[in-house]
Amino acid sequence: KGCEAAGGRAAGGESRRKKAEEQPHQHPHTAAEVSRIITDPTTGKRYCRGKVLGKGGFAKCYEMTDLTTNKVYAAKIIPHSRVAKPHQREKIDKEIELHRMLNHRHVVQFYHYFEDRENIYILLEYCSRRSMAHILKARKVLTEPEVRYYLRQIVSGLKYLHEQEILHRDLKLGNFFINENMELKLGDFGLAARLEPLEHRRRTICGTPNYLSPEVLNKQGHGCESDIWALGCVMYTMLLGRPPFETTNLKETYRCIREARYSLPSSLLAPAKHLIASMLSKNPEDRPSLDEIIRHEFFLQGFTPDRLSASCCHTVPDFHLSSPAKNFFKKAAAALFGKKDKARYFDTHSK
């Protein structure tokens, strides 16, 4: 009965598109298959392992159902054999330490962890609508109202992390998970780290190639500004269907990042272009704060839906506005951009 209750869509995982570019380096999984029924030796609770949701550097993520309550979790399962070296185990312990202290509406909830002789088990909030990477794979590009809807939630979760003096360091579509109610959750804290003063920041290069900032590539260390840069890459990708610095050659991608060289197509409207350009400023000090981002005209002047239908995961939404609302946005567009761009601006906000 408990196993049957574990149904639903897979959550987590990564887009298969250009894996070498989109994902950090991964190792093959050589460990034996995880048992179907798993017992927590610390509490005696029994769980039923379901289908695979995703794979990472050390771990696989599975659906896992509490056989007493039928509550479904996303379980990150790490074989002890994959973290046998002290620095590998330290990395997992650090991830657990950072994630278990977090509690925010737009951060994947950490519930529990335990170990047995074979594995480490981390029980996380189950997000049935999968990730933003899956949505973009199905949709190719998103509308501006959708991008505002998702970005507001990302900014909210990221602001909470930064207030806790935690850097995510791997913001990308595959690490934004969507629950049954189409709410976005920041997840995967495998590369997260505490914010350090500039002089004490580690100079290691970590993250996903297409989203790395110039200062990280130049080994100047991660700061809040590096997460802002990645957020700019995320916004660009949502609107245009590809990361701003993506090329067929990793060295060329890094060269473009170091030079902050990318294109902003004419199909993008002025507010979106301006916000992306500000977040992708080569100098970290020139990038906006999270508060400045949310106060940008891209958010203030455009329509943002209160909620999205689950159909938005695979089809373009049809936003129906009342006549007074339509008139307001038409006037706002005319005042901001003039008659020439008014129709194009409004078309991206409502149908």
Protein backbone atom coordinates (compact mmCIF):
# COMPACT_ATOMS: atom_id res chain seq x y z
CA LYS A 1 0.00 0.00 0.00
CA GLY A 2 2.78 2.42 0.94
CA CYS A 3 4.67 1.68 -2.28
CA GLU A 4 1.54 2.31 -4.34
CA ALA A 5 1.15 5.71 -2.70
CA ALA A 6 4.51 6.79 -4.03
CA GLY A 7 3.12 7.54 -7.49
CA GLY A 8 3.30 10.90 -9.24
CA ARG A 9 5.67 12.61 -11.56
CA ALA A 10 9.41 12.44 -11.05
CA ALA A 11 11.02 15.42 -9.34
CA GLY A 12 14.56 16.70 -9.72
CA GLY A 13 17.13 15.53 -12.22
CA GLU A 14 18.79 17.55 -14.95
CA SER A 15 18.03 18.49 -18.51
CA ARG A 16 19.66 16.04 -20.89
CA ARG A 17 20.46 18.83 -23.29
CA LYS A 18 24.22 19.19 -23.63
CA LYS A 19 25.03 17.40 -20.37
CA ALA A 20 28.71 18.23 -20.52
CA GLU A 21 27.87 21.93 -20.57
CA GLU A 22 24.90 21.92 -18.19
CA GLN A 23 26.12 19.67 -15.37
CA PRO A 24 29.12 19.59 -13.08
CA HIS A 25 31.50 16.67 -13.61
CA GLN A 26 29.84 13.36 -12.76
CA HIS A 27 31.19 9.95 -11.87
CA PRO A 28 29.60 6.67 -12.97
CA HIS A 29 27.58 4.87 -10.30
CA THR A 30 29.09 1.51 -9.59
CA ALA A 31 27.35 0.80 -6.28
CA ALA A 32 24.78 -1.99 -5.97
CA GLU A 33 21.10 -1.21 -6.44
CA VAL A 34 19.43 0.29 -3.36
CA SER A 35 17.13 -2.04 -1.43
CA ARG A 36 13.40 -1.76 -2.08
CA ILE A 37 12.52 -1.60 1.62
CA ILE A 38 14.77 0.58 3.77
CA THR A 39 14.76 0.77 7.57
CA ASP A 40 16.06 3.77 9.49
CA PRO A 41 18.20 2.16 12.24
CA THR A 42 17.82 5.23 14.47
CA THR A 43 13.99 5.29 14.54
CA GLY A 44 12.89 1.92 13.18
CA LYS A 45 10.82 3.65 10.48
CA ARG A 46 10.45 1.72 7.23
CA TYR A 47 10.43 3.27 3.78
CA CYS A 48 9.65 2.00 0.29
CA ARG A 49 12.07 3.10 -2.42
CA GLY A 50 10.36 4.18 -5.64
CA LYS A 51 11.63 5.31 -9.03
CA VAL A 52 14.79 7.26 -9.76
CA LEU A 53 14.23 11.01 -9.89
CA GLY A 54 17.72 12.18 -10.79
CA LYS A 55 21.45 11.57 -10.58
CA GLY A 56 24.32 13.67 -9.27
CA GLY A 57 28.04 13.46 -8.63
CA PHE A 58 27.86 11.06 -5.66
CA ALA A 59 24.17 10.34 -5.33
CA LYS A 60 20.96 9.18 -6.91
CA CYS A 61 17.63 10.69 -5.95
CA TYR A 62 14.61 8.42 -5.55
CA GLU A 63 10.98 8.69 -4.58
CA MET A 64 10.75 7.24 -1.07
CA THR A 65 7.54 6.61 0.85
CA ASP A 66 7.13 6.37 4.63
CA LEU A 67 5.29 3.05 5.03
CA THR A 68 3.51 4.29 8.17
CA THR A 69 2.25 7.68 7.00
CA ASN A 70 2.43 7.24 3.19
CA LYS A 71 4.22 10.59 3.00
CA VAL A 72 6.38 10.79 -0.12
CA TYR A 73 9.89 12.25 -0.03
CA ALA A 74 12.64 12.87 -2.52
CA ALA A 75 15.46 10.78 -1.05
CA LYS A 76 19.04 11.58 -1.93
CA ILE A 77 20.90 8.29 -1.47
CA ILE A 78 24.71 8.26 -1.34
CA PRO A 79 26.59 4.94 -1.18
CA HIS A 80 29.32 4.94 1.47
CA SER A 81 31.65 3.60 -1.23
CA ARG A 82 31.23 6.87 -3.17
CA VAL A 83 32.34 9.02 -0.22
CA ALA A 84 35.04 6.79 1.23
CA LYS A 85 37.71 9.50 1.25
CA PRO A 86 37.63 11.99 4.14
CA HIS A 87 37.21 15.07 1.93
CA GLN A 88 34.28 13.40 0.13
CA ARG A 89 32.49 12.58 3.37
CA GLU A 90 33.22 16.09 4.63
CA LYS A 91 31.46 17.50 1.57
CA ILE A 92 28.30 15.48 2.29
CA ASP A 93 28.36 16.42 5.98
CA LYS A 94 28.68 20.08 5.04
CA GLU A 95 25.71 19.87 2.66
CA ILE A 96 23.60 18.28 5.41
CA GLU A 97 24.72 20.86 7.97
CA LEU A 98 23.83 23.80 5.71
CA HIS A 99 20.57 22.46 4.31
CA ARG A 100 19.01 21.15 7.54
CA MET A 101 19.05 24.65 9.09
CA LEU A 102 17.07 26.23 6.22
CA ASN A 103 13.33 26.84 6.39
CA HIS A 104 11.73 28.95 3.67
CA ARG A 105 8.77 28.67 1.34
CA HIS A 106 11.01 28.80 -1.73
CA VAL A 107 13.74 26.44 -0.53
CA VAL A 108 13.39 22.64 -0.80
CA GLN A 109 12.62 21.48 2.75
CA PHE A 110 15.13 19.23 4.51
CA TYR A 111 13.31 16.63 6.66
CA HIS A 112 15.69 13.97 7.95
CA TYR A 113 18.81 11.98 7.29
CA PHE A 114 20.11 8.62 8.47
CA GLU A 115 22.66 5.98 7.54
CA ASP A 116 22.87 2.21 7.35
CA ARG A 117 25.79 -0.02 6.40
CA GLU A 118 25.45 0.68 2.68
CA ASN A 119 24.20 4.25 2.26
CA ILE A 120 23.52 7.74 3.53
CA TYR A 121 19.86 8.80 3.11
CA ILE A 122 18.76 12.45 2.96
CA LEU A 123 14.97 12.95 2.95
CA LEU A 124 13.84 16.11 1.16
CA GLU A 125 10.61 17.77 0.06
CA TYR A 126 9.07 15.98 -2.92
CA CYS A 127 8.38 18.29 -5.88
CA SER A 128 6.01 16.53 -8.25
CA ARG A 129 6.30 18.95 -11.20
CA ARG A 130 10.00 18.19 -11.69
CA SER A 131 12.43 21.06 -12.38
CA MET A 132 12.61 24.22 -14.46
CA ALA A 133 15.01 22.36 -16.76
CA HIS A 134 12.22 19.92 -17.62
CA ILE A 135 9.75 22.75 -18.19
CA LEU A 136 12.08 24.63 -20.51
CA LYS A 137 12.89 21.44 -22.40
CA ALA A 138 9.17 21.03 -23.13
CA ARG A 139 8.44 24.72 -23.74
CA LYS A 140 11.72 25.92 -25.38
CA VAL A 141 11.11 29.50 -24.12
CA LEU A 142 8.87 31.14 -21.50
CA THR A 143 6.73 34.27 -21.65
CA GLU A 144 7.69 37.39 -19.70
CA PRO A 145 4.83 36.98 -17.16
CA GLU A 146 6.00 33.44 -16.40
CA VAL A 147 9.61 34.60 -16.05
CA ARG A 148 8.50 37.29 -13.58
CA TYR A 149 6.47 34.69 -11.68
CA TYR A 150 9.41 32.31 -11.32
CA LEU A 151 12.11 34.95 -10.79
CA ARG A 152 10.19 36.55 -7.92
CA GLN A 153 10.26 33.21 -6.13
CA ILE A 154 13.92 32.59 -6.92
CA VAL A 155 14.82 36.04 -5.60
CA SER A 156 12.78 35.40 -2.44
CA GLY A 157 14.55 32.10 -1.74
CA LEU A 158 17.97 33.47 -2.67
CA LYS A 159 17.53 36.54 -0.47
CA TYR A 160 16.77 34.21 2.44
CA LEU A 161 19.95 32.22 1.75
CA HIS A 162 22.08 35.35 1.57
CA GLU A 163 20.54 36.63 4.82
CA GLN A 164 21.70 33.35 6.39
CA GLU A 165 25.15 34.13 4.90
CA ILE A 166 24.93 31.14 2.56
CA LEU A 167 25.90 31.20 -1.12
CA HIS A 168 24.21 28.67 -3.40
CA ARG A 169 27.03 28.65 -6.01
CA ASP A 170 25.14 26.45 -8.49
CA LEU A 171 22.01 28.34 -9.53
CA LYS A 172 20.62 26.88 -12.76
CA LEU A 173 17.31 25.62 -14.13
CA GLY A 174 17.96 22.04 -13.02
CA ASN A 175 18.21 23.16 -9.38
CA PHE A 176 14.84 24.95 -9.30
CA PHE A 177 12.14 22.43 -8.40
CA ILE A 178 8.38 22.86 -8.86
CA ASN A 179 5.82 21.43 -6.46
CA GLU A 180 2.24 20.33 -7.11
CA ASN A 181 1.00 23.94 -6.72
CA MET A 182 3.53 25.29 -9.25
CA GLU A 183 5.60 26.91 -6.51
CA LEU A 184 9.34 27.10 -7.11
CA LYS A 185 11.88 25.76 -4.62
CA LEU A 186 15.65 26.27 -4.62
CA GLY A 187 17.41 22.96 -4.17
CA ASP A 188 20.68 21.01 -4.39
CA PHE A 189 23.05 22.48 -1.82
CA GLY A 190 25.96 20.25 -2.76
CA LEU A 191 28.09 23.27 -3.70
CA ALA A 192 26.63 25.73 -1.19
CA ALA A 193 29.04 27.50 1.14
CA ARG A 194 29.05 30.08 3.88
CA LEU A 195 29.80 33.63 2.80
CA GLU A 196 33.35 34.61 3.70
CA PRO A 197 35.04 38.04 3.79
CA LEU A 198 36.71 38.86 0.47
CA GLU A 199 40.21 38.15 1.75
CA HIS A 200 39.21 34.69 3.04
CA ARG A 201 37.18 33.47 0.06
CA ARG A 202 38.27 30.19 -1.47
CA ARG A 203 39.51 30.51 -5.03
CA THR A 204 38.37 27.12 -6.29
CA ILE A 205 36.32 27.00 -9.46
CA CYS A 206 33.04 25.17 -8.84
CA GLY A 207 29.60 25.32 -10.38
CA THR A 208 28.15 24.63 -13.81
CA PRO A 209 30.21 26.00 -16.75
CA ASN A 210 27.49 28.04 -18.49
CA TYR A 211 26.59 29.85 -15.26
CA LEU A 212 30.05 30.63 -13.84
CA SER A 213 30.89 34.29 -13.29
CA PRO A 214 34.08 36.04 -14.49
CA GLU A 215 35.40 36.44 -10.94
CA VAL A 216 34.97 32.71 -10.23
CA LEU A 217 36.77 31.77 -13.46
CA ASN A 218 39.52 34.22 -12.53
CA LYS A 219 39.81 32.54 -9.10
CA GLN A 220 38.80 35.65 -7.18
CA GLY A 221 36.27 33.69 -5.13
CA HIS A 222 32.49 33.43 -4.79
CA GLY A 223 30.36 36.20 -3.33
CA CYS A 224 26.66 37.13 -3.41
CA GLU A 225 27.44 38.87 -6.70
CA SER A 226 28.34 35.49 -8.24
CA ASP A 227 24.84 34.19 -7.46
CA ILE A 228 23.42 37.38 -9.04
CA TRP A 229 25.43 36.68 -12.22
CA ALA A 230 24.00 33.14 -12.35
CA LEU A 231 20.52 34.61 -11.88
CA GLY A 232 21.12 36.78 -14.95
CA CYS A 233 22.06 33.65 -16.90
CA VAL A 234 18.89 31.96 -15.64
CA MET A 235 16.65 34.86 -16.75
CA TYR A 236 18.30 34.94 -20.18
CA THR A 237 17.86 31.18 -20.57
CA MET A 238 14.18 31.29 -19.60
CA LEU A 239 13.42 34.00 -22.16
CA LEU A 240 15.59 32.75 -25.02
CA GLY A 241 15.91 29.01 -24.50
CA ARG A 242 19.70 28.85 -24.16
CA PRO A 243 22.34 30.21 -21.75
CA PRO A 244 23.94 33.52 -22.81
CA PHE A 245 27.50 32.17 -23.03
CA GLU A 246 26.81 28.74 -24.50
CA THR A 247 29.12 27.69 -27.33
CA THR A 248 30.23 24.38 -28.81
CA ASN A 249 33.62 24.75 -27.11
CA LEU A 250 34.14 25.07 -23.36
CA LYS A 251 37.25 27.24 -23.74
CA GLU A 252 35.29 29.63 -25.95
CA THR A 253 32.47 29.68 -23.40
CA TYR A 254 34.95 30.65 -20.68
CA ARG A 255 36.44 33.32 -22.94
CA CYS A 256 32.99 34.81 -23.54
CA ILE A 257 32.26 34.77 -19.80
CA ARG A 258 35.54 36.48 -18.90
CA GLU A 259 34.79 39.20 -21.46
CA ALA A 260 31.07 39.31 -20.56
CA ARG A 261 30.43 38.90 -24.29
CA TYR A 262 26.95 37.76 -25.31
CA SER A 263 24.09 38.91 -27.53
CA LEU A 264 20.73 40.42 -26.58
CA PRO A 265 18.31 39.73 -29.46
CA SER A 266 15.94 42.46 -30.64
CA SER A 267 13.03 40.19 -29.68
CA LEU A 268 13.66 41.09 -26.04
CA LEU A 269 11.97 44.23 -24.77
CA ALA A 270 13.95 47.05 -23.19
CA PRO A 271 13.23 46.31 -19.48
CA ALA A 272 14.27 42.66 -19.85
CA LYS A 273 17.42 43.63 -21.75
CA HIS A 274 18.37 46.20 -19.11
CA LEU A 275 17.86 43.83 -16.18
CA ILE A 276 19.82 41.02 -17.82
CA ALA A 277 22.65 43.39 -18.75
CA SER A 278 22.86 44.72 -15.19
CA MET A 279 23.05 41.24 -13.66
CA LEU A 280 25.68 40.21 -16.23
CA SER A 281 27.94 43.17 -15.52
CA LYS A 282 31.57 42.09 -15.74
CA ASN A 283 32.43 43.98 -12.55
CA PRO A 284 30.71 42.32 -9.56
CA GLU A 285 30.27 45.69 -7.86
CA ASP A 286 28.13 46.91 -10.78
CA ARG A 287 25.54 44.15 -10.39
CA PRO A 288 22.25 44.98 -8.66
CA SER A 289 21.29 43.68 -5.24
CA LEU A 290 18.33 41.32 -4.92
CA ASP A 291 16.19 44.20 -3.62
CA GLU A 292 17.16 46.31 -6.63
CA ILE A 293 16.31 43.44 -8.97
CA ILE A 294 12.80 43.05 -7.60
CA ARG A 295 12.25 46.84 -7.84
CA HIS A 296 13.39 46.92 -11.47
CA GLU A 297 10.92 48.14 -14.09
CA PHE A 298 10.86 44.62 -15.57
CA PHE A 299 8.87 43.60 -12.48
CA LEU A 300 7.10 46.86 -11.64
CA GLN A 301 5.73 47.64 -15.11
CA GLY A 302 4.81 44.16 -16.33
CA PHE A 303 2.00 41.77 -15.49
CA THR A 304 2.86 38.95 -13.06
CA PRO A 305 0.32 36.14 -12.54
CA ASP A 306 -0.57 35.22 -8.97
CA ARG A 307 -0.35 31.55 -9.87
CA LEU A 308 0.29 29.34 -12.88
CA SER A 309 -1.67 26.37 -14.15
CA ALA A 310 0.10 23.01 -14.31
CA SER A 311 -0.50 23.11 -18.07
CA CYS A 312 2.24 25.76 -18.23
CA CYS A 313 4.74 22.93 -17.80
CA HIS A 314 4.15 21.97 -21.43
CA THR A 315 1.99 24.62 -23.14
CA VAL A 316 2.04 28.41 -23.50
CA PRO A 317 -0.34 29.99 -20.96
CA ASP A 318 -3.29 32.13 -22.00
CA PHE A 319 -3.46 35.05 -19.59
CA HIS A 320 -6.96 36.52 -19.50
CA LEU A 321 -7.10 40.04 -18.09
CA SER A 322 -10.17 42.09 -17.36
CA SER A 323 -10.79 45.09 -19.63
CA PRO A 324 -9.64 47.65 -16.99
CA ALA A 325 -6.43 45.70 -16.47
CA LYS A 326 -5.82 45.49 -20.22
CA ASN A 327 -6.32 49.23 -20.57
CA PHE A 328 -3.91 49.88 -17.71
CA PHE A 329 -1.14 47.79 -19.26
CA LYS A 330 -1.71 49.32 -22.70
CA LYS A 331 -1.34 52.81 -21.24
CA ALA A 332 1.71 51.78 -19.22
CA ALA A 333 3.33 50.27 -22.29
CA ALA A 334 2.62 53.38 -24.34
CA ALA A 335 4.09 55.64 -21.67
CA LEU A 336 7.20 53.50 -21.28
CA PHE A 337 8.00 52.55 -24.84
CA GLY A 338 5.92 54.69 -27.16
CA LYS A 339 3.37 53.56 -29.69
CA LYS A 340 5.93 51.65 -31.76
CA ASP A 341 6.63 49.06 -29.07
CA LYS A 342 3.28 49.20 -27.30
CA ALA A 343 1.63 46.30 -29.12
CA ARG A 344 4.71 44.09 -28.90
CA TYR A 345 5.08 44.81 -25.17
CA PHE A 346 1.45 44.06 -24.45
CA ASP A 347 1.49 40.87 -26.51
CA THR A 348 4.16 39.40 -24.23
CA HIS A 349 2.08 40.15 -21.14
CA SER A 350 -1.45 39.08 -22.01
CA LYS A 351 -3.41 37.33 -24.69
